[in-house]
Coordinates of C-alpha atoms in Angstrom, one line a residue:
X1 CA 23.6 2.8 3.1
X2 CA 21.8 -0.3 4.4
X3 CA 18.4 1.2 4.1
X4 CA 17.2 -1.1 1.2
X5 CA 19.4 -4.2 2.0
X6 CA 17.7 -7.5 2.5
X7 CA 17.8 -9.5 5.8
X8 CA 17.6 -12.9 6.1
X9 CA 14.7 -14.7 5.9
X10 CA 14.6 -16.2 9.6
X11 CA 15.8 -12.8 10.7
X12 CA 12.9 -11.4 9.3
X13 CA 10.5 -14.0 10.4
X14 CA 11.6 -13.8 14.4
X15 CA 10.8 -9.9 13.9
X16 CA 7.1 -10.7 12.1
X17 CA 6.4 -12.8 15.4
X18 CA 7.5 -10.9 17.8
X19 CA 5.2 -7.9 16.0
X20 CA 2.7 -10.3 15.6
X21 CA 3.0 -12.2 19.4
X22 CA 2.9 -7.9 20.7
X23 CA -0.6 -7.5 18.3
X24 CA -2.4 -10.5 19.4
X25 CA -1.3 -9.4 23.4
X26 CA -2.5 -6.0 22.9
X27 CA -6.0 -7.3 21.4
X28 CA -6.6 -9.1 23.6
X29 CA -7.1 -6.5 26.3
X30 CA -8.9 -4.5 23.1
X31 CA -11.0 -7.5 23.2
X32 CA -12.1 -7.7 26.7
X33 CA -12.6 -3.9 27.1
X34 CA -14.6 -4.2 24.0
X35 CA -17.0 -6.5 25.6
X36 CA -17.1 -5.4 28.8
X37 CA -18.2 -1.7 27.9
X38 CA -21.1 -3.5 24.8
X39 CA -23.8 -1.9 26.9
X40 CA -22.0 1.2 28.1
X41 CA -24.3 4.5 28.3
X42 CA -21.2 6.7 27.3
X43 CA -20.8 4.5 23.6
X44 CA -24.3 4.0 22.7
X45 CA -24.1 6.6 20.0
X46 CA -21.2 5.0 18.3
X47 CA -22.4 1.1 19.1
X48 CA -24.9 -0.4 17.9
X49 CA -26.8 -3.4 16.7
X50 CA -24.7 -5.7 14.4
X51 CA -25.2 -8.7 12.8
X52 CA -27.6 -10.6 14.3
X53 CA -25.8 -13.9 14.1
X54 CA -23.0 -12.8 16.2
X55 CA -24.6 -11.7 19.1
X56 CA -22.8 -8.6 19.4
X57 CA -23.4 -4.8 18.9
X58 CA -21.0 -3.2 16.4
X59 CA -18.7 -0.2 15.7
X60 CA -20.1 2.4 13.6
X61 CA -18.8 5.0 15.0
X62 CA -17.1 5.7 11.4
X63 CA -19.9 7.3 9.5
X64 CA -18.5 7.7 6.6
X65 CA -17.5 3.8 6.5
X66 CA -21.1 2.9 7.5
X67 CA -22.4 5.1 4.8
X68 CA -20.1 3.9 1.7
X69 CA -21.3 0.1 2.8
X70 CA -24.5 -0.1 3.8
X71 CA -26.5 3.4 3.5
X72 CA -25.3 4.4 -0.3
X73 CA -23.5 1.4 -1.2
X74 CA -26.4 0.2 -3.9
X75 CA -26.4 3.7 -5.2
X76 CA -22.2 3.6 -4.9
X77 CA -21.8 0.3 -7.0
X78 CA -25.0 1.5 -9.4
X79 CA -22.9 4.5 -10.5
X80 CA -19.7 2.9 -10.6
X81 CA -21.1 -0.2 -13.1
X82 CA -22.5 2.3 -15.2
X83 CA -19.6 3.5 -15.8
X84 CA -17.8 0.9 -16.4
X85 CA -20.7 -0.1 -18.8
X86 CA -20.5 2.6 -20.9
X87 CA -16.9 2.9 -21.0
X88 CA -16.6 -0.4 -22.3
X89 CA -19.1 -0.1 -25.0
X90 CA -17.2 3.6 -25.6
X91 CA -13.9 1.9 -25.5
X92 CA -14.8 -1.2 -28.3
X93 CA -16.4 1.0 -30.8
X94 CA -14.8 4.3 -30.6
X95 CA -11.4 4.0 -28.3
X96 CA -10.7 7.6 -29.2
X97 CA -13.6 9.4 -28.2
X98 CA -13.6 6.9 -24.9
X99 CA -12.3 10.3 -22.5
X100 CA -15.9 12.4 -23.9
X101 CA -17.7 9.5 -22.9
X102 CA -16.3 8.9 -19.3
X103 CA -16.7 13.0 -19.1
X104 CA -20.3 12.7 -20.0
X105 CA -21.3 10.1 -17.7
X106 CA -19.3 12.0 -15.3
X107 CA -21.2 15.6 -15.8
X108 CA -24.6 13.2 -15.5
X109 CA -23.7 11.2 -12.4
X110 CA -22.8 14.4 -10.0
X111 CA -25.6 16.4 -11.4
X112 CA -28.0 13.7 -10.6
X113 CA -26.1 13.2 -7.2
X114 CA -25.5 17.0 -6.1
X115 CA -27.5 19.0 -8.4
X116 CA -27.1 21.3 -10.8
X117 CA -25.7 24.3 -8.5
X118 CA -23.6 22.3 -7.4
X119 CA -22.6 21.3 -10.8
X120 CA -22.6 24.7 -11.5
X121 CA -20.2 25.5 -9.2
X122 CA -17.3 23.1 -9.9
X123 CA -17.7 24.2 -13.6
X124 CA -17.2 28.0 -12.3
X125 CA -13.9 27.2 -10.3
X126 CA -12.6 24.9 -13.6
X127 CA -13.3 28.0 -16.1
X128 CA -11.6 30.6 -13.1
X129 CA -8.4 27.9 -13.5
X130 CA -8.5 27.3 -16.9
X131 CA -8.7 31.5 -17.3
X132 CA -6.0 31.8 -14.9
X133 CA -3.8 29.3 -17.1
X134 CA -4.1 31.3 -20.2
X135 CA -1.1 33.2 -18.5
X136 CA 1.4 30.7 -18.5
X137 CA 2.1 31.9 -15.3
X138 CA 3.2 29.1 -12.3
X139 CA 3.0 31.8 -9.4
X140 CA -0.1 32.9 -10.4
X141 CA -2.0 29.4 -11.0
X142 CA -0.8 29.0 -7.0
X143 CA -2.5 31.8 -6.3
X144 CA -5.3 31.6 -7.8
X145 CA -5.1 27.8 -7.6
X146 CA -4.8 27.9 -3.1
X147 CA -7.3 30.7 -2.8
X148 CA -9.8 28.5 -4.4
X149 CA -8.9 25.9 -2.5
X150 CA -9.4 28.0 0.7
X151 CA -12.8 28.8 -0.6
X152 CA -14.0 25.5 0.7
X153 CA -11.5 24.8 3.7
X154 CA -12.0 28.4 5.7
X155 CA -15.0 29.9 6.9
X156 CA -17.0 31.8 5.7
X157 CA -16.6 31.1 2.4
X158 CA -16.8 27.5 2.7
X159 CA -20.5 27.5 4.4
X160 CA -21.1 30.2 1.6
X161 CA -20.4 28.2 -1.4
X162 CA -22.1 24.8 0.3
X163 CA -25.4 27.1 1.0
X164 CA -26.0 27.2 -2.7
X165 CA -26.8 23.7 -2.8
X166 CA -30.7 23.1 -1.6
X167 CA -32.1 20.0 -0.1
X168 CA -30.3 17.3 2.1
X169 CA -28.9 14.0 2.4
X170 CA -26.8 12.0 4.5
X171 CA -23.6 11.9 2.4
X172 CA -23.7 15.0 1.0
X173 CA -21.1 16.9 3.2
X174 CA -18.8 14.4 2.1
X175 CA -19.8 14.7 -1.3
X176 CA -19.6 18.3 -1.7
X177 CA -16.0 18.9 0.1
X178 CA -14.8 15.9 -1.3
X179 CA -15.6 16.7 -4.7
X180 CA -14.8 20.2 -4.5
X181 CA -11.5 19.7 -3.0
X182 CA -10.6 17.3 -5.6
X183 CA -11.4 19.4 -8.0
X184 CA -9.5 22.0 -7.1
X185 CA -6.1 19.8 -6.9
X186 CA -7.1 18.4 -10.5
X187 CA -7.4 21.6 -11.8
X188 CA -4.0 23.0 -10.4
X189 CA -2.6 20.4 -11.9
X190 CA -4.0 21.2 -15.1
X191 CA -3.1 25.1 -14.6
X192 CA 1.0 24.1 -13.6
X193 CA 1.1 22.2 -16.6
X194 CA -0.3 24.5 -19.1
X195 CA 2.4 26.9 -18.0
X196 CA 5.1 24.0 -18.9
X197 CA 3.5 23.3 -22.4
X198 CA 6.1 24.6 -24.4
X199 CA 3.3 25.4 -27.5
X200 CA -0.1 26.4 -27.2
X201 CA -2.4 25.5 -24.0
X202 CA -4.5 22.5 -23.6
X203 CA -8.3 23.3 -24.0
X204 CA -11.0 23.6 -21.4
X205 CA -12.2 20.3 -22.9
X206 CA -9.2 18.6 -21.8
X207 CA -9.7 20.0 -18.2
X208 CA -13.5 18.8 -18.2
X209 CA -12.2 15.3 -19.6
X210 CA -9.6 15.2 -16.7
X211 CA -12.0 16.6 -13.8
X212 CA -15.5 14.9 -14.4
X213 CA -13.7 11.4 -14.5
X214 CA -16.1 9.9 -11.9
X215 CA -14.5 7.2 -10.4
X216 CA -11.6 9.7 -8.7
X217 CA -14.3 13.1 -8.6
X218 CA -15.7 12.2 -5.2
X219 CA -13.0 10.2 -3.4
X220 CA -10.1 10.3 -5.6
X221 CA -7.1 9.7 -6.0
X222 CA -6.0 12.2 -7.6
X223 CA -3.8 11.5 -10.8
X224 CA -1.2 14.4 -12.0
X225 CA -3.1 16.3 -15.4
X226 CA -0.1 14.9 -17.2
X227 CA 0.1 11.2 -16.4
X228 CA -4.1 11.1 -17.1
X229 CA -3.8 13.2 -20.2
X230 CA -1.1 10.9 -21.6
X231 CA -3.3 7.8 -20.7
X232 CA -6.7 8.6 -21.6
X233 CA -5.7 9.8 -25.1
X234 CA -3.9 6.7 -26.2
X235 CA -5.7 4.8 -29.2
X236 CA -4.4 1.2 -29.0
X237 CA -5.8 -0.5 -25.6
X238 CA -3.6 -3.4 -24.9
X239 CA -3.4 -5.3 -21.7
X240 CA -0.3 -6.9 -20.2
X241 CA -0.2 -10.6 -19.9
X242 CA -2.5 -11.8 -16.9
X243 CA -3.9 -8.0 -16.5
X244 CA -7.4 -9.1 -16.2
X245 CA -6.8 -11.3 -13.7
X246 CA -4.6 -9.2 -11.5
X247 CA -7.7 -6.6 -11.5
X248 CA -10.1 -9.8 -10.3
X249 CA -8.0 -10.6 -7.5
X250 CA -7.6 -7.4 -6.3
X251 CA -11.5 -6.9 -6.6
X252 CA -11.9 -9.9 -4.5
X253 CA -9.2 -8.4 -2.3
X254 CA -11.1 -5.5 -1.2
X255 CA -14.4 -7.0 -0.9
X256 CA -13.0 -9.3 1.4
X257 CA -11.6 -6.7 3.5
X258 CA -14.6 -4.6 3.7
X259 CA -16.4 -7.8 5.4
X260 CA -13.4 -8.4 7.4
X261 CA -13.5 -4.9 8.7
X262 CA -17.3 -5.2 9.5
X263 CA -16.7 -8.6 11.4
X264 CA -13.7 -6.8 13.3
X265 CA -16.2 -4.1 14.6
X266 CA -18.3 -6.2 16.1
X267 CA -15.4 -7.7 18.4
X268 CA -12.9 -4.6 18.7
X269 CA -14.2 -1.2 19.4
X270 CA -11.5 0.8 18.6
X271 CA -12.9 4.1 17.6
X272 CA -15.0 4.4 20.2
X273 CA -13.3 3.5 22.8
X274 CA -10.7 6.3 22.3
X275 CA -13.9 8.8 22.9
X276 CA -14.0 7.7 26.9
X277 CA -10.9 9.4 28.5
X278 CA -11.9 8.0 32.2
X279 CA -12.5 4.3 30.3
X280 CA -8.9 4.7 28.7
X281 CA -7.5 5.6 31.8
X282 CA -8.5 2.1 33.0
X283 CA -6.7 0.1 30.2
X284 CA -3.3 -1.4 30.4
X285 CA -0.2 0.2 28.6
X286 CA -0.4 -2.5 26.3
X287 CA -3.8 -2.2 25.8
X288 CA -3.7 1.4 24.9
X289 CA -0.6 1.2 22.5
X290 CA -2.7 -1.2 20.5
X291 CA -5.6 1.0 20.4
X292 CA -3.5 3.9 19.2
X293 CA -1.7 1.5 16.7
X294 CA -5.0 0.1 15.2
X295 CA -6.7 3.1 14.4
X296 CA -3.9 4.0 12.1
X297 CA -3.6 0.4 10.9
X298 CA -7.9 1.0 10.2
X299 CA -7.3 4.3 8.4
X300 CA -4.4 2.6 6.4
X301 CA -7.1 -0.1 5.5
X302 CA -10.1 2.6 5.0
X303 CA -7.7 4.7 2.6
X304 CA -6.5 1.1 0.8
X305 CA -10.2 -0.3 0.2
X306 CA -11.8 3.4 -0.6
X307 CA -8.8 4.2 -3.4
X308 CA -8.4 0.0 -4.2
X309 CA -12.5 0.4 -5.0
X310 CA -11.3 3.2 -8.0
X311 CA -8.5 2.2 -8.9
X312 CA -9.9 -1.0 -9.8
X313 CA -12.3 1.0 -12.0
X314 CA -9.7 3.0 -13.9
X315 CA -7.6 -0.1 -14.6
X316 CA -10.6 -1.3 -15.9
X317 CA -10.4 1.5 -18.1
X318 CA -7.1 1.6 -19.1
X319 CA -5.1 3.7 -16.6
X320 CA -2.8 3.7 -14.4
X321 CA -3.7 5.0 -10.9
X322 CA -1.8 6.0 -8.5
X323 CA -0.2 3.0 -5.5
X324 CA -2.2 2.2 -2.7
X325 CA -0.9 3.4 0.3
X326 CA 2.1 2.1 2.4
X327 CA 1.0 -0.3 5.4
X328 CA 2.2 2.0 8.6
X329 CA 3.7 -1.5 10.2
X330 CA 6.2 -1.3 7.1
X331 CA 7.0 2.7 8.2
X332 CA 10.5 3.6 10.1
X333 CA 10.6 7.0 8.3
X334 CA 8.9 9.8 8.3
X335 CA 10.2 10.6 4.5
X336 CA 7.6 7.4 3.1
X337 CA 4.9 8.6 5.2
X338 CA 1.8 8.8 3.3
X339 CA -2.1 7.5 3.3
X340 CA -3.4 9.0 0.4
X341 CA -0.6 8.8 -2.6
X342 CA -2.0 10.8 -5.2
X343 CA -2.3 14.1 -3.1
X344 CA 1.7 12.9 -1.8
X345 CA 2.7 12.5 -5.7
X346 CA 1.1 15.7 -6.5
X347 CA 2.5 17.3 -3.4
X348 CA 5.9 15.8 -4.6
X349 CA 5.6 17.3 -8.0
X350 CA 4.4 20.4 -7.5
X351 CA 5.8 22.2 -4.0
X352 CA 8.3 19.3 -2.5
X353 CA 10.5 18.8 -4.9
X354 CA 10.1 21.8 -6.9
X355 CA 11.2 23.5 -3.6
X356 CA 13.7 21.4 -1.8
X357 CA 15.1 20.1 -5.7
X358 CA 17.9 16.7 -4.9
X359 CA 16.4 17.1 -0.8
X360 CA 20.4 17.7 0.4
X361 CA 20.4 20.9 1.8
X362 CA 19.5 21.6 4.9
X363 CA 17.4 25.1 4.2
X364 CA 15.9 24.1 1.0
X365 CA 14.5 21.1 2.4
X366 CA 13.2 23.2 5.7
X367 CA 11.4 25.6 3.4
X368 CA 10.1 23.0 1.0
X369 CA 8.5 21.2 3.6
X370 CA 7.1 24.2 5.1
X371 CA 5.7 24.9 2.1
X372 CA 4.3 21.5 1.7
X373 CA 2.9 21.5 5.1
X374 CA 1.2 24.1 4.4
X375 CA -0.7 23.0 1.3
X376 CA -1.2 19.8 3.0
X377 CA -2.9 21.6 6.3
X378 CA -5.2 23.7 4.1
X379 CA -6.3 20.8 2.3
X380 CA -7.2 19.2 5.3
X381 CA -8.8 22.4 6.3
X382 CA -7.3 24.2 9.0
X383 CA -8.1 24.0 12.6
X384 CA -5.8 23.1 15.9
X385 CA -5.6 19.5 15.7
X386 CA -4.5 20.1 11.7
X387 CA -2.0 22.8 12.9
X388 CA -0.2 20.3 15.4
X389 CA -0.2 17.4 13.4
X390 CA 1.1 19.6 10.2
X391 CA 4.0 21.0 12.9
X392 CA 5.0 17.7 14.0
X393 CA 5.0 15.8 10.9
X394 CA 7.2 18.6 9.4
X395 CA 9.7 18.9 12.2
X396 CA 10.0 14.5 11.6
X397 CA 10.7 15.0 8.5
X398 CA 13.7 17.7 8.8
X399 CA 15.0 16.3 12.0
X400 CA 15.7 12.6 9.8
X401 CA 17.1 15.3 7.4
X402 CA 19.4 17.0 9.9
X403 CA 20.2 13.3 12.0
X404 CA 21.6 11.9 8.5
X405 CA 23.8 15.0 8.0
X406 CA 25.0 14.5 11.2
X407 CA 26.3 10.3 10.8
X408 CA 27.5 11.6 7.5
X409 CA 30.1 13.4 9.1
X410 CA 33.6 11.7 10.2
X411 CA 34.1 9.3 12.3
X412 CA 30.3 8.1 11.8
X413 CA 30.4 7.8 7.8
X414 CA 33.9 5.5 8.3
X415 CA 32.1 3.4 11.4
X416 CA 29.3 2.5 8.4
X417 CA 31.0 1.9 5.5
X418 CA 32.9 -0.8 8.1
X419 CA 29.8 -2.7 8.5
X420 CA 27.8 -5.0 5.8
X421 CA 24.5 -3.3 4.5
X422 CA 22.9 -5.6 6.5
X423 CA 23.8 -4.4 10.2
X424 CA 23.6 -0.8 9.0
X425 CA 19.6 -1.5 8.0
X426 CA 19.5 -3.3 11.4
X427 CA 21.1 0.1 13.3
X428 CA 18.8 2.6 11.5
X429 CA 16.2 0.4 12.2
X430 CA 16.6 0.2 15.7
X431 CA 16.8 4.5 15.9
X432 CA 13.5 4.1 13.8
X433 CA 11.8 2.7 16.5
X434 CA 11.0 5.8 18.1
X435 CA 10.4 7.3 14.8
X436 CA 8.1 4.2 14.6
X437 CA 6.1 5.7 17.4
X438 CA 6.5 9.3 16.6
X439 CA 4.8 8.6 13.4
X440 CA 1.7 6.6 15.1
X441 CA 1.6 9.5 17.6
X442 CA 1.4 12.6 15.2
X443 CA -0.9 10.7 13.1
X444 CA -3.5 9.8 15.6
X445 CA -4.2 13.4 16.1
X446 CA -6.0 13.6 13.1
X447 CA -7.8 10.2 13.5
X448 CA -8.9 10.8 17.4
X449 CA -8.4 13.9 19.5
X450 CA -5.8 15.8 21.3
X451 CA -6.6 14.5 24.6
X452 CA -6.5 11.1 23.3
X453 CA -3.2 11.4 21.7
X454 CA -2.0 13.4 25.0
X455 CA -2.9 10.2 26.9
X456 CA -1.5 7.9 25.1
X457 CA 2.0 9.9 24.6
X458 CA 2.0 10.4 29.1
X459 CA 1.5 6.1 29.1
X460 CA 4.3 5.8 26.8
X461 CA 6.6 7.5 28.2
X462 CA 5.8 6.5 32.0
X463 CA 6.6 3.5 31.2
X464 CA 9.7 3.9 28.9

């Protein structure tokens, strides 16, 4: 009922300083254990010298940060302005051939990053998809569409496929699994809506068009066949009032935050610290409640400056991408739960809501989410820490499912509809407190380890 009511404005401003006032207190002891273990034998592999003018060694224990911005970042923003270059050029003299053009640079870029077997091997999974669609079959693109899919998340077929490609850089784990998984969700997205079109199939051209789009092959997001199919074909390129300057802020946006984030590791060394279980042991509650509570807050800022960086890029070019993820301080429910929303859309699209259909029945929504789960835990690749976070996640979602039913029932529903919207956001709101910490809980199972997570779940309830 009061889910989407608006509080008052001081209201809302005693709550953003009490969150803020609980940050600051919990950073501080980040701060101080942070200093105090600089020079600590047990984090020497994940700190290290900084900026010089700071006087203080710095987080990198995030490789895959460290390499987009320093390592490969002249090679990142090389790539990335050519594209842009071209596509603007493309898009002035020839708007309707602008899709070929982005497709060609595309096709160029990862065969002069990866190689040609590599190259060679995204074009063999697109032409087994595109084969597969000729059906018009939906049971069959999952099929065909998962098992490729599981040809680069489970072993041996994954170190099979990634044995092909000769020679060897720093980035090119990421490259490879990132590209390849991506590909692989594009291209089911392409099958699923071949077997929709009503007339005819689209062509393999529109499925190399939609796939070798560079700015989203590596790192994403991923954009559903039909929303980037829609887009990329339209002829008149017309930009809303104050377009341009929207994309310049938000440019400015995210290079800001990827120096703020490098000044913030050389002061708070929050994913190493978590690697130390005796040196945890030895922080305060607070202390460690912060910890766990920044590393998703990082990861929500990782995700937003990684997707922000392409998306900027395709507005540039005329599209729409998909919404930066959803801050986790703004999260009481597991239902708006989501880092990466272009794999959640597509998940939405294709298994959650084709499964669980208006999400009001108890055992359509249990199996849908299953079934999402699922997806979502081999896209991550399966292992244990995947399998437990997939588990929890799921049962969130169905027990907010089964905890509305329940205050839906007599004498709860009449007790509500008593109240003004506002109290009843304020009520569900205070229950979504411990969904609050559910959520940062699950989620830093995937960021940390099991035994981190472990210890900070004991803390937390010791002292609840």
């Amino acid at each position: 009922m009061g889910v989407k009511a608006m509080l008052p404005s001081y209201e809302l401003g005693f709550y953003a300083l009490v969150v803020t006032c609980a940050v600051v207190y919990s950073g501080s002891g980040i701060f101080e254990a942070s200093r105090d273990s600089m020079n600590r034998k047990a984090f020497r592999d994940g700190i290290k010298p900084g900026w010089h003018y700071f006087g203080r060694k710095m987080d990198v224990a995030d490789f895959e940060w460290v390499m987009w911005f320093t390592s490969f970042r002249n090679i990142i923003i090389f790539a990335l302005s050519g594209h842009v270059l071209f596509g603007k050029i493309c898009s002035m003299a020839v708007p309707q051939h602008r899709a070929v053009v982005y497709m060609l640079y595309g096709v160029l870029a990862v065969l002069g990053s990866m190689g040609l077997v590599y190259l060679m091997i995204i074009l063999s999974h697109c032409l087994v998809l595109y084969s597969v669609a000729l059906a018009k079959q939906k049971w069959l693109c999952y099929v065909a569409g998962l098992c490729c899919l599981a040809s680069f998340k489970v072993e041996p077929f994954s170190s099979w496929q990634s044995g092909f490609v000769t020679g060897a850089f720093d980035l090119q784990d990421v490259l490879f699994y990132g590209g390849s998984g991506f590909t692989i969700m594009r291209c089911m997205s392409f099958a699923l809506e071949s077997s929709e079109k009503k007339e005819g199939i689209y062509s393999i051209f529109d499925l190399l068009k939609y796939n070798f789009y560079l700015p989203f092959f590596f790192f994403g997001p991923v954009m559903t066949f039909d929303q980037f199919h829609a887009q990329v074909s339209t002829r008149e390129l017309r930009r809303k009032d104050d377009e341009m300057k929207n994309i310049q802020v938000h440019a400015l946006l995210h290079m800001g935050a990827i120096i703020a984030v490098d000044i913030f590791f050389h002061f708070f060394y929050i994913l190493t610290l978590p690697s130390d279980l005796k040196f945890m042991n030895r922080l305060s509650d607070w202390s460690l409640a912060g910890l766990a509570y920044s590393n998703l807050v990082y990861d929500w800022v990782k995700a937003a400056v990684m997707f922000g960086v392409t998306n900027t890029i395709a507005r540039l070019d005329h599209l729409d991408p998909p919404q930066p993820p959803k801050c986790i301080t703004m999260l009481y429910v597991f239902a708006e739960t989501h880092f990466d929303r272009g794999i959640n859309d597509w998940l939405c699209k294709y298994v959650y809501d084709h499964l669980g259909e208006n999400h009001d029945k108890i055992m359509k929504e249990l199996v849908a989410t299953i079934a999402t789960f699922a997806v979502t835990t081999l896209w991550l690749g399966p292992c244990e820490i995947v399998y437990i976070w997939s588990v929890f996640n799921c049962f969130g979602l169905n027990f907010e499912l089964w905890v509305q039913k329940f205050f839906q029932q007599q004498p709860f529903a009449k007790l509500e509809a008593k109240m003004s919207e506002a109290m009843s956001r304020r009520i569900r709101a205070l229950f979504g407190a411990a969904n609050f910490w559910a959520i940062v809980l699950y989620n830093i199972l995937a960021l940390n380890s099991l035994e981190f997570a472990l210890l900070v779940t004991k803390r937390l309830l010791l002292t609840g």
